[in-house]
Amino acid sequence: MATAHRLRCLPVWRGREAVDPSSVSEALQEAVLQLAFFCDEELNATLDQLLAAVHALVETLRQIHSDTRPGFGGRIDEHVRDDDESGRRQLDRAITAFVDAARADLRIEGSWVPLRFADAG
């Protein structure tokens, strides 16, 4: 799930340049393929949700790159900010759904609170 977290935190812009999400997305897809081998049907369903969220966020980022320019300090144009935030929330929910299902499958008790690191963007 570290790669999913990296994608969630990936900046849209670094200075005036677009940040390509392809390598992080591809690494995440490879990890999901490996995980799916060890998962039952319920866990695989959460992995499907995770992949859908990844594809949606990557598409949103590419659309932002093609339709807008970076604002001051690499900020996202306010007209597409909601799309970016929505895609990241969707990915967050998919990560949480997988982790919750995996912890239940492993009989790990207690609540899980995702760590939030400062964005390195």
mmCIF file of C-alpha atoms in Angstrom:
data_model
loop_
_atom_site.group_PDB
_atom_site.id
_atom_site.type_symbol
_atom_site.label_atom_id
_atom_site.label_comp_id
_atom_site.label_asym_id
_atom_site.label_seq_id
_atom_site.Cartn_x
_atom_site.Cartn_y
_atom_site.Cartn_z
ATOM 1 C CA MET A 1 0.000 0.000 0.000
ATOM 2 C CA ALA A 2 3.036 2.255 0.154
ATOM 3 C CA THR A 3 2.858 2.739 -3.609
ATOM 4 C CA ALA A 4 -0.826 3.667 -3.397
ATOM 5 C CA HIS A 5 0.095 6.227 -0.760
ATOM 6 C CA ARG A 6 2.835 7.587 -3.043
ATOM 7 C CA LEU A 7 0.304 8.053 -5.833
ATOM 8 C CA ARG A 8 -2.163 9.738 -3.485
ATOM 9 C CA CYS A 9 0.550 12.221 -2.444
ATOM 10 C CA LEU A 10 2.026 12.727 -5.915
ATOM 11 C CA PRO A 11 1.967 16.414 -6.828
ATOM 12 C CA VAL A 12 0.246 17.486 -10.039
ATOM 13 C CA TRP A 13 2.997 19.968 -10.841
ATOM 14 C CA ARG A 14 6.611 20.311 -9.803
ATOM 15 C CA GLY A 15 7.360 23.935 -10.456
ATOM 16 C CA ARG A 16 6.136 24.545 -14.008
ATOM 17 C CA GLU A 17 6.454 20.891 -15.091
ATOM 18 C CA ALA A 18 3.744 18.227 -15.042
ATOM 19 C CA VAL A 19 4.483 15.256 -12.783
ATOM 20 C CA ASP A 20 3.836 12.062 -14.747
ATOM 21 C CA PRO A 21 1.986 9.479 -12.608
ATOM 22 C CA SER A 22 2.795 6.583 -14.985
ATOM 23 C CA SER A 23 5.692 4.973 -13.122
ATOM 24 C CA VAL A 24 3.892 5.038 -9.759
ATOM 25 C CA SER A 25 0.685 3.757 -11.352
ATOM 26 C CA GLU A 26 2.518 0.915 -13.109
ATOM 27 C CA ALA A 27 4.323 -0.105 -9.904
ATOM 28 C CA LEU A 28 1.010 -0.144 -8.072
ATOM 29 C CA GLN A 29 -0.627 -2.269 -10.751
ATOM 30 C CA GLU A 30 2.230 -4.788 -10.523
ATOM 31 C CA ALA A 31 1.862 -4.940 -6.734
ATOM 32 C CA VAL A 32 -1.886 -5.508 -7.053
ATOM 33 C CA LEU A 33 -1.305 -8.381 -9.498
ATOM 34 C CA GLN A 34 1.051 -10.012 -7.007
ATOM 35 C CA LEU A 35 -1.329 -9.435 -4.082
ATOM 36 C CA ALA A 36 -4.284 -10.879 -5.985
ATOM 37 C CA PHE A 37 -2.579 -14.286 -6.015
ATOM 38 C CA PHE A 38 -2.841 -14.468 -2.214
ATOM 39 C CA CYS A 39 -6.290 -12.925 -1.809
ATOM 40 C CA ASP A 40 -9.737 -14.430 -1.662
ATOM 41 C CA GLU A 41 -12.716 -13.128 -3.618
ATOM 42 C CA GLU A 42 -13.590 -10.453 -1.058
ATOM 43 C CA LEU A 43 -10.063 -9.059 -0.930
ATOM 44 C CA ASN A 44 -9.758 -9.189 -4.710
ATOM 45 C CA ALA A 45 -12.933 -7.080 -4.932
ATOM 46 C CA THR A 46 -11.222 -4.404 -2.833
ATOM 47 C CA LEU A 47 -8.186 -4.624 -5.123
ATOM 48 C CA ASP A 48 -10.499 -4.074 -8.109
ATOM 49 C CA GLN A 49 -11.816 -0.949 -6.371
ATOM 50 C CA LEU A 50 -8.251 0.169 -5.735
ATOM 51 C CA LEU A 51 -7.308 -0.250 -9.400
ATOM 52 C CA ALA A 52 -10.413 1.644 -10.497
ATOM 53 C CA ALA A 53 -9.488 4.502 -8.173
ATOM 54 C CA VAL A 54 -5.908 4.480 -9.479
ATOM 55 C CA HIS A 55 -7.039 4.624 -13.109
ATOM 56 C CA ALA A 56 -9.531 7.404 -12.332
ATOM 57 C CA LEU A 57 -6.926 9.517 -10.528
ATOM 58 C CA VAL A 58 -4.319 9.017 -13.253
ATOM 59 C CA GLU A 59 -6.867 10.036 -15.888
ATOM 60 C CA THR A 60 -7.795 13.114 -13.838
ATOM 61 C CA LEU A 61 -4.123 14.090 -13.489
ATOM 62 C CA ARG A 62 -3.543 13.706 -17.220
ATOM 63 C CA GLN A 63 -6.634 15.785 -17.959
ATOM 64 C CA ILE A 64 -5.408 18.516 -15.601
ATOM 65 C CA HIS A 65 -2.013 18.459 -17.321
ATOM 66 C CA SER A 66 -3.557 18.825 -20.769
ATOM 67 C CA ASP A 67 -6.258 21.385 -19.917
ATOM 68 C CA THR A 68 -4.538 23.706 -17.445
ATOM 69 C CA ARG A 69 -1.259 25.262 -16.467
ATOM 70 C CA PRO A 70 0.322 25.329 -13.039
ATOM 71 C CA GLY A 71 -0.488 28.268 -10.838
ATOM 72 C CA PHE A 72 1.925 30.099 -8.617
ATOM 73 C CA GLY A 73 4.112 27.629 -6.731
ATOM 74 C CA GLY A 74 2.799 24.675 -8.736
ATOM 75 C CA ARG A 75 -0.742 25.108 -7.466
ATOM 76 C CA ILE A 76 -3.660 23.484 -9.256
ATOM 77 C CA ASP A 77 -6.082 25.678 -11.167
ATOM 78 C CA GLU A 78 -9.128 26.221 -8.966
ATOM 79 C CA HIS A 79 -11.456 25.100 -11.785
ATOM 80 C CA VAL A 80 -10.078 21.541 -11.562
ATOM 81 C CA ARG A 81 -9.074 21.430 -7.905
ATOM 82 C CA ASP A 82 -12.283 19.633 -6.901
ATOM 83 C CA ASP A 83 -11.627 16.914 -9.499
ATOM 84 C CA ASP A 84 -8.130 16.365 -8.132
ATOM 85 C CA GLU A 85 -9.296 16.274 -4.517
ATOM 86 C CA SER A 86 -12.188 13.949 -5.376
ATOM 87 C CA GLY A 87 -9.849 11.505 -7.131
ATOM 88 C CA ARG A 88 -7.488 11.491 -4.167
ATOM 89 C CA ARG A 89 -10.383 10.909 -1.728
ATOM 90 C CA GLN A 90 -11.600 8.018 -3.889
ATOM 91 C CA LEU A 91 -8.117 6.494 -3.776
ATOM 92 C CA ASP A 92 -7.988 7.033 -0.001
ATOM 93 C CA ARG A 93 -11.294 5.186 0.433
ATOM 94 C CA ALA A 94 -10.081 2.318 -1.767
ATOM 95 C CA ILE A 95 -6.840 2.010 0.227
ATOM 96 C CA THR A 96 -8.798 1.982 3.487
ATOM 97 C CA ALA A 97 -11.273 -0.611 2.165
ATOM 98 C CA PHE A 98 -8.435 -2.955 1.200
ATOM 99 C CA VAL A 99 -6.532 -2.475 4.446
ATOM 100 C CA ASP A 100 -9.664 -2.994 6.546
ATOM 101 C CA ALA A 101 -10.559 -6.182 4.636
ATOM 102 C CA ALA A 102 -6.978 -7.486 4.786
ATOM 103 C CA ARG A 103 -6.695 -6.816 8.528
ATOM 104 C CA ALA A 104 -10.012 -8.598 9.123
ATOM 105 C CA ASP A 105 -8.836 -11.529 7.008
ATOM 106 C CA LEU A 106 -5.651 -11.736 9.087
ATOM 107 C CA ARG A 107 -7.691 -11.333 12.289
ATOM 108 C CA ILE A 108 -5.833 -8.194 13.304
ATOM 109 C CA GLU A 109 -7.939 -6.459 15.914
ATOM 110 C CA GLY A 110 -8.160 -2.802 16.697
ATOM 111 C CA SER A 111 -8.555 0.174 14.474
ATOM 112 C CA TRP A 112 -6.205 1.186 11.723
ATOM 113 C CA VAL A 113 -5.364 4.831 11.287
ATOM 114 C CA PRO A 114 -3.514 5.664 8.072
ATOM 115 C CA LEU A 115 -0.320 7.620 8.570
ATOM 116 C CA ARG A 116 -0.200 11.040 6.990
ATOM 117 C CA PHE A 117 3.216 12.295 6.037
ATOM 118 C CA ALA A 118 3.962 15.835 4.960
ATOM 119 C CA ASP A 119 3.661 16.130 1.193
ATOM 120 C CA ALA A 120 7.071 16.202 -0.412
ATOM 121 C CA GLY A 121 5.671 17.904 -3.544
#
